[in-house]
């Protein structure tokens, strides 16, 4: 028990954040109380408002403030390309790589029958409807390169094939750029050898 | 710009926490939205309430919910010992070491004339009054072992001397327990040699 029950409660509550244990939570609580009380009150208000107001976009299931998200509403995006990802943070990562200007569809997970996560939970009926309503030239499968992610990608590829889409692709896996080949795990290296490409001059 | 303005705002606001940069803030925001919305709303409420309600104890200047803190109110504490520390987190650390059962006085900083922090800002007039009102047998100076911390300790020791307190001590500095002597910095090692003690069998 410390000198203040409210402080104890704050230190416990801060630990719902991933990567924040008791020591970090104490450091954060003391820092906010000592130096940034007003900012911390604002953080509290923003947290409450965000948790109540952020919902899923009706088109792509990414997080958004209204019915349709900023990306789906943007007329400059290439609306014949659709990239399918497991989570909203994957969208953020791809956006930051600054090399894709099409639309997205967010699954919020991968197929995992043991955990009761089937096509329904991943919004695949909505995706099916989207594919029949809109005319996509290309579907890019950007699920994680894991067993579950690959299985999910296969399932979606089979579904998309019914809609006569010109190109269904999967993002490349292999040795990360700038990395040393001797630091890469065996499976990645094996896959990167199997999927070698003609050398482009 | 991400898909949601509220999300962008949340990611920015989370970064007021020390040690949380943009990547961690994104990870935290997505985790809370995906899995712990209700807990995050509670965290928001606790933050707001803590920032408004936590004040300084009228006796020891530690954080507390009412006028006087849990430690000062506790009749089982040794009320003739007073430990003087720089910050509330020092109180928490000493409490966790489970070896001190007296009272505290929290300075909330150290003397630093350049930053305009003098005796007034550290509550030394209140400490002076406390020393004249209460009968302390021992004052333990537990300021940080830095130039500013040592200067602050000297200043307080001079002040306490006027009140005829039996013992004025300073916590020991030296090689941390369990540490290797070859890993300790030169100044600590020099101080630990200078302050060597008779070997107790």
XYZ file of C-alpha atoms in Angstrom:
402
model
C 0.000 0.000 0.000
C 1.448 3.365 -0.968
C 0.575 6.767 0.444
C -2.425 7.185 -1.873
C -5.110 4.709 -2.939
C -5.832 6.662 -6.118
C -2.156 6.385 -7.030
C -2.205 2.608 -6.460
C -5.291 2.362 -8.684
C -3.617 4.443 -11.393
C -0.466 2.279 -11.317
C -2.591 -0.877 -11.677
C -4.719 0.603 -14.467
C -1.698 1.752 -16.510
C -0.584 -1.878 -16.732
C -3.375 -2.791 -19.172
C -1.027 -1.358 -21.801
C 1.100 -4.067 -23.470
C 4.782 -3.781 -22.521
C 4.019 -1.766 -19.355
C 4.815 -3.663 -16.166
C 4.688 -2.426 -12.596
C 7.967 -0.522 -12.653
C 7.145 1.311 -15.883
C 3.624 2.053 -14.635
C 5.055 3.611 -11.463
C 7.508 5.696 -13.477
C 4.682 6.893 -15.754
C 2.310 7.675 -12.856
C 4.918 9.704 -10.950
C 5.992 11.534 -14.108
C 2.415 12.500 -15.023
C 1.590 13.624 -11.468
C 4.792 15.612 -11.078
C 5.010 17.294 -14.468
C 2.059 16.720 -16.834
C -1.224 16.717 -14.947
C -3.130 18.684 -17.593
C -1.829 16.482 -20.440
C -2.766 13.377 -18.453
C -6.336 14.623 -17.993
C -6.487 15.165 -21.763
C -5.114 11.659 -22.367
C -7.894 10.337 -20.128
C -10.555 12.200 -22.101
C -9.100 11.096 -25.444
C -8.975 7.451 -24.274
C -12.646 7.496 -23.258
C -13.737 9.264 -26.425
C -11.669 6.988 -28.709
C -12.962 3.792 -27.103
C -16.571 4.977 -27.489
C -16.341 6.525 -30.954
C -13.903 4.469 -33.013
C -15.844 1.837 -34.965
C -15.256 -0.352 -37.997
C -15.565 1.097 -41.508
C -18.602 -0.385 -43.294
C -16.522 -1.019 -46.442
C -13.110 -2.216 -45.258
C -13.575 -2.971 -41.505
C -10.613 -0.728 -40.628
C -10.968 1.601 -37.621
C -12.808 4.823 -38.422
C -14.731 7.699 -36.850
C -17.778 7.681 -39.153
C -19.541 5.075 -41.307
C -16.822 4.965 -43.978
C -13.097 5.517 -43.310
C -10.760 8.191 -44.696
C -9.061 5.701 -47.038
C -12.269 4.283 -48.567
C -13.653 7.825 -49.014
C -10.502 9.150 -50.716
C -11.235 9.499 -54.483
C -7.497 9.425 -55.261
C -7.046 5.831 -54.102
C -6.904 3.164 -56.840
C -10.294 1.543 -56.378
C -9.570 -1.528 -58.484
C -6.882 -2.864 -56.132
C -7.772 -4.531 -52.823
C -5.230 -5.538 -50.201
C -6.410 -7.989 -47.525
C -4.700 -7.808 -44.122
C -5.148 -9.386 -40.712
C -5.191 -6.243 -38.568
C -5.570 -2.450 -38.648
C -1.918 -2.108 -37.620
C -0.985 -3.920 -40.854
C -2.814 -1.188 -42.786
C -0.827 1.451 -40.891
C 2.451 -0.382 -41.671
C 1.639 -0.685 -45.388
C 0.552 2.971 -45.545
C 3.874 3.984 -44.013
C 5.801 1.948 -46.605
C 4.263 4.431 -49.076
C 4.056 2.010 -51.985
C 0.417 1.004 -52.173
C -2.440 3.305 -53.137
C -5.370 0.896 -53.434
C -8.071 -0.082 -50.952
C -7.950 -2.460 -47.989
C -10.025 -5.115 -46.283
C -9.240 -5.885 -42.625
C -9.983 -9.374 -41.283
C -9.259 -8.643 -37.577
C -7.603 -12.031 -37.150
C -7.039 -15.261 -39.066
C -8.970 -18.523 -39.421
C -8.559 -20.476 -36.204
C -11.290 -23.102 -35.734
C -9.943 -24.075 -32.261
C -10.612 -20.526 -31.025
C -13.984 -20.423 -32.767
C -12.792 -17.974 -35.414
C -14.321 -18.918 -38.747
C -15.190 -17.052 -41.978
C -18.085 -15.251 -40.241
C -15.822 -13.699 -37.568
C -13.362 -12.461 -40.215
C -16.112 -10.717 -42.165
C -15.691 -13.000 -45.195
C -19.396 -12.797 -46.113
C -18.970 -8.996 -46.315
C -15.811 -9.479 -48.379
C -17.697 -11.826 -50.715
C -20.389 -9.184 -51.151
C -17.771 -6.466 -51.742
C -16.082 -8.572 -54.439
C -19.390 -9.074 -56.260
C -20.447 -5.407 -55.984
C -17.158 -3.712 -56.930
C -14.991 -4.441 -59.936
C -11.498 -5.269 -58.640
C -8.632 -6.006 -61.028
C -6.272 -7.216 -58.332
C -6.492 -8.809 -54.911
C -3.298 -8.718 -52.846
C -3.205 -11.185 -49.966
C -1.105 -9.642 -47.182
C -1.865 -11.978 -44.287
C 1.023 -12.823 -41.966
C 3.457 -15.494 -43.260
C 2.376 -18.003 -40.582
C 0.527 -21.316 -40.909
C -2.775 -19.663 -39.919
C -2.146 -16.620 -42.116
C -1.329 -18.803 -45.125
C -4.427 -20.959 -44.556
C -6.554 -17.819 -44.363
C -4.982 -16.515 -47.583
C -5.727 -19.813 -49.386
C -9.335 -19.710 -48.229
C -9.782 -16.143 -49.472
C -7.999 -16.873 -52.771
C -10.479 -19.701 -53.435
C -13.355 -17.373 -52.627
C -12.002 -14.576 -54.826
C -11.442 -16.965 -57.754
C -15.227 -17.270 -58.118
C -15.462 -13.547 -58.869
C -13.206 -13.741 -61.954
C -10.605 -11.281 -60.671
C -7.701 -10.843 -63.105
C -4.900 -11.130 -60.591
C -4.722 -12.669 -57.116
C -1.269 -12.224 -55.581
C 0.443 -12.728 -52.239
C 3.114 -10.404 -50.839
C 6.678 -11.745 -51.065
C 8.344 -13.424 -48.096
C 12.093 -13.724 -47.788
C 15.260 -12.124 -46.469
C 14.506 -8.622 -45.076
C 16.263 -5.771 -46.912
C 19.401 -4.592 -45.144
C 19.564 -7.799 -43.091
C 22.408 -10.313 -43.040
C 21.634 -13.671 -44.661
C 23.352 -15.427 -41.755
C 20.909 -13.816 -39.308
C 17.761 -15.065 -41.012
C 15.995 -18.157 -39.644
C 16.204 -21.454 -41.590
C 12.584 -21.516 -42.779
C 12.695 -17.981 -44.172
C 15.953 -18.717 -45.961
C 14.601 -21.998 -47.404
C 11.470 -20.217 -48.639
C 13.540 -17.395 -50.081
C 15.647 -19.926 -52.058
C 12.571 -21.828 -53.261
C 10.919 -18.603 -54.433
C 13.997 -17.196 -56.210
C 13.329 -14.926 -59.181
C 15.140 -14.252 -62.493
C 17.839 -11.641 -61.888
C 16.739 -8.251 -63.258
C 19.653 -6.137 -64.541
C -3.020 10.393 -41.705
C -4.484 7.054 -40.736
C -8.036 5.814 -41.299
C -9.333 7.526 -38.141
C -8.604 10.964 -36.704
C -9.540 9.849 -33.196
C -6.996 7.049 -33.497
C -4.279 9.512 -34.591
C -5.141 11.711 -31.611
C -4.983 8.730 -29.246
C -1.575 7.643 -30.588
C -0.222 11.184 -30.093
C -1.697 11.498 -26.595
C -0.266 8.144 -25.409
C 3.215 9.515 -26.101
C 3.119 11.856 -23.090
C 4.124 8.748 -21.112
C 7.902 8.521 -20.591
C 9.451 5.659 -22.573
C 6.510 5.473 -25.003
C 7.449 6.512 -28.542
C 5.328 6.390 -31.672
C 5.701 2.663 -32.318
C 4.816 1.682 -28.759
C 1.902 4.138 -28.747
C 0.532 2.541 -31.937
C 0.893 -0.939 -30.461
C -0.890 0.162 -27.282
C -3.712 1.939 -29.164
C -4.416 -1.050 -31.442
C -4.261 -3.483 -28.520
C -6.718 -1.454 -26.432
C -9.128 -0.973 -29.353
C -9.002 -4.618 -30.375
C -9.152 -6.315 -26.995
C -9.638 -4.052 -23.965
C -12.038 -1.230 -24.769
C -13.809 -1.359 -21.403
C -10.534 -1.449 -19.457
C -9.262 1.494 -21.503
C -12.354 3.558 -20.677
C -11.714 2.775 -16.999
C -8.052 3.779 -17.371
C -9.256 7.091 -18.847
C -11.570 7.688 -15.893
C -8.895 6.732 -13.347
C -6.381 9.072 -15.039
C -8.770 12.027 -14.872
C -9.775 11.300 -11.290
C -6.169 10.761 -10.116
C -4.916 13.983 -11.717
C -7.724 15.977 -10.080
C -7.723 14.310 -6.657
C -4.151 13.394 -5.768
C -2.620 16.202 -3.724
C 0.324 16.638 -1.379
C 0.098 15.442 2.230
C 0.087 18.418 4.617
C 2.674 16.731 6.843
C 5.142 15.007 4.538
C 4.356 16.422 1.051
C 4.014 12.886 -0.366
C 1.101 12.178 -2.743
C -2.175 11.492 -0.964
C -5.953 11.460 -1.427
C -6.938 13.463 1.667
C -5.247 16.094 3.832
C -2.859 13.647 5.497
C -1.416 10.538 3.811
C -1.759 6.864 4.787
C 1.812 6.732 6.117
C 1.573 9.838 8.328
C -1.794 8.638 9.683
C -0.557 5.135 10.510
C -0.108 4.899 14.322
C 2.262 1.924 13.898
C 4.945 3.981 12.162
C 7.910 5.088 14.292
C 7.131 8.772 14.682
C 10.561 9.782 15.992
C 12.388 8.904 12.766
C 12.186 11.137 9.698
C 13.599 10.196 6.296
C 14.041 13.040 3.805
C 13.841 12.132 0.095
C 13.778 13.991 -3.215
C 10.680 12.424 -4.757
C 7.553 10.360 -4.009
C 9.026 7.493 -6.053
C 11.920 7.377 -3.561
C 9.364 6.809 -0.785
C 7.871 3.935 -2.804
C 11.333 2.428 -3.334
C 12.237 2.661 0.367
C 8.860 1.209 1.380
C 9.458 -1.747 -0.944
C 12.882 -2.371 0.604
C 10.847 -3.101 3.785
C 13.472 -1.894 6.225
C 12.274 1.517 7.359
C 9.199 2.141 9.472
C 9.504 5.837 10.323
C 8.016 8.917 8.655
C 9.050 10.743 5.491
C 9.420 14.252 4.135
C 9.366 14.692 0.343
C 11.247 17.629 -1.190
C 9.971 17.205 -4.799
C 13.409 18.069 -6.194
C 16.770 19.331 -5.019
C 18.327 22.766 -4.561
C 19.111 24.183 -7.993
C 19.483 27.983 -7.975
C 19.937 28.077 -11.787
C 16.441 26.602 -12.248
C 15.021 28.876 -9.552
C 14.577 26.017 -7.084
C 15.451 27.252 -3.606
C 14.489 26.258 -0.032
C 10.965 27.659 -0.519
C 10.210 25.385 -3.515
C 11.434 22.304 -1.612
C 9.131 23.036 1.323
C 12.037 23.646 3.725
C 10.091 26.247 5.758
C 7.446 23.545 6.347
C 10.217 21.068 7.268
C 11.659 23.606 9.718
C 8.255 23.992 11.317
C 7.787 20.195 11.456
C 11.167 19.782 13.179
C 10.258 22.351 15.814
C 6.736 20.951 16.410
C 7.546 17.216 16.542
C 10.227 15.524 18.622
C 12.417 13.536 16.196
C 15.302 11.408 17.460
C 16.754 10.761 14.021
C 16.840 12.450 10.645
C 17.938 10.245 7.734
C 19.031 12.151 4.656
C 18.173 10.019 1.607
C 18.697 12.503 -1.213
C 20.247 11.163 -4.406
C 24.069 10.727 -4.311
C 24.606 13.530 -6.860
C 26.233 16.942 -6.470
C 22.813 18.623 -6.143
C 21.469 15.914 -3.846
C 24.526 16.162 -1.576
C 24.286 19.974 -1.474
C 20.622 19.713 -0.544
C 21.441 17.180 2.184
C 24.127 19.507 3.633
C 21.685 22.414 3.665
C 19.051 20.371 5.496
C 21.602 18.914 7.945
C 22.606 22.473 8.915
C 18.952 23.374 9.359
C 18.217 20.258 11.433
C 21.241 20.855 13.676
C 19.478 23.909 15.107
C 16.698 21.693 16.433
C 19.031 19.579 18.621
C 18.180 16.264 16.968
C 20.187 13.362 18.425
C 21.228 11.768 15.159
C 21.476 13.124 11.648
C 22.599 10.421 9.191
C 22.951 9.939 5.448
C 22.216 6.661 3.652
C 25.307 4.716 2.583
C 26.650 4.928 -0.971
C 28.863 2.231 -2.446
C 29.012 -0.977 -4.430
C 25.449 -2.320 -5.021
C 24.781 -5.736 -3.426
C 25.082 -8.602 -5.896
C 27.047 -6.415 -8.329
C 30.561 -7.032 -9.578
C 33.215 -4.637 -8.285
C 34.687 -4.435 -11.799
C 31.351 -3.145 -13.136
C 31.063 -0.215 -10.739
C 32.085 3.259 -11.913
C 35.325 4.817 -10.593
C 33.702 7.461 -8.393
C 31.438 4.985 -6.628
C 34.370 2.633 -6.039
C 36.578 5.464 -4.732
C 33.815 6.596 -2.373
C 33.195 3.041 -1.252
C 36.932 2.651 -0.364
C 37.056 6.012 1.427
C 33.970 5.112 3.465
C 35.124 1.596 4.411
C 33.866 0.247 7.736
C 35.316 -2.078 10.376
C 34.613 -5.666 9.369
C 31.795 -7.132 11.462
C 32.171 -10.893 12.068
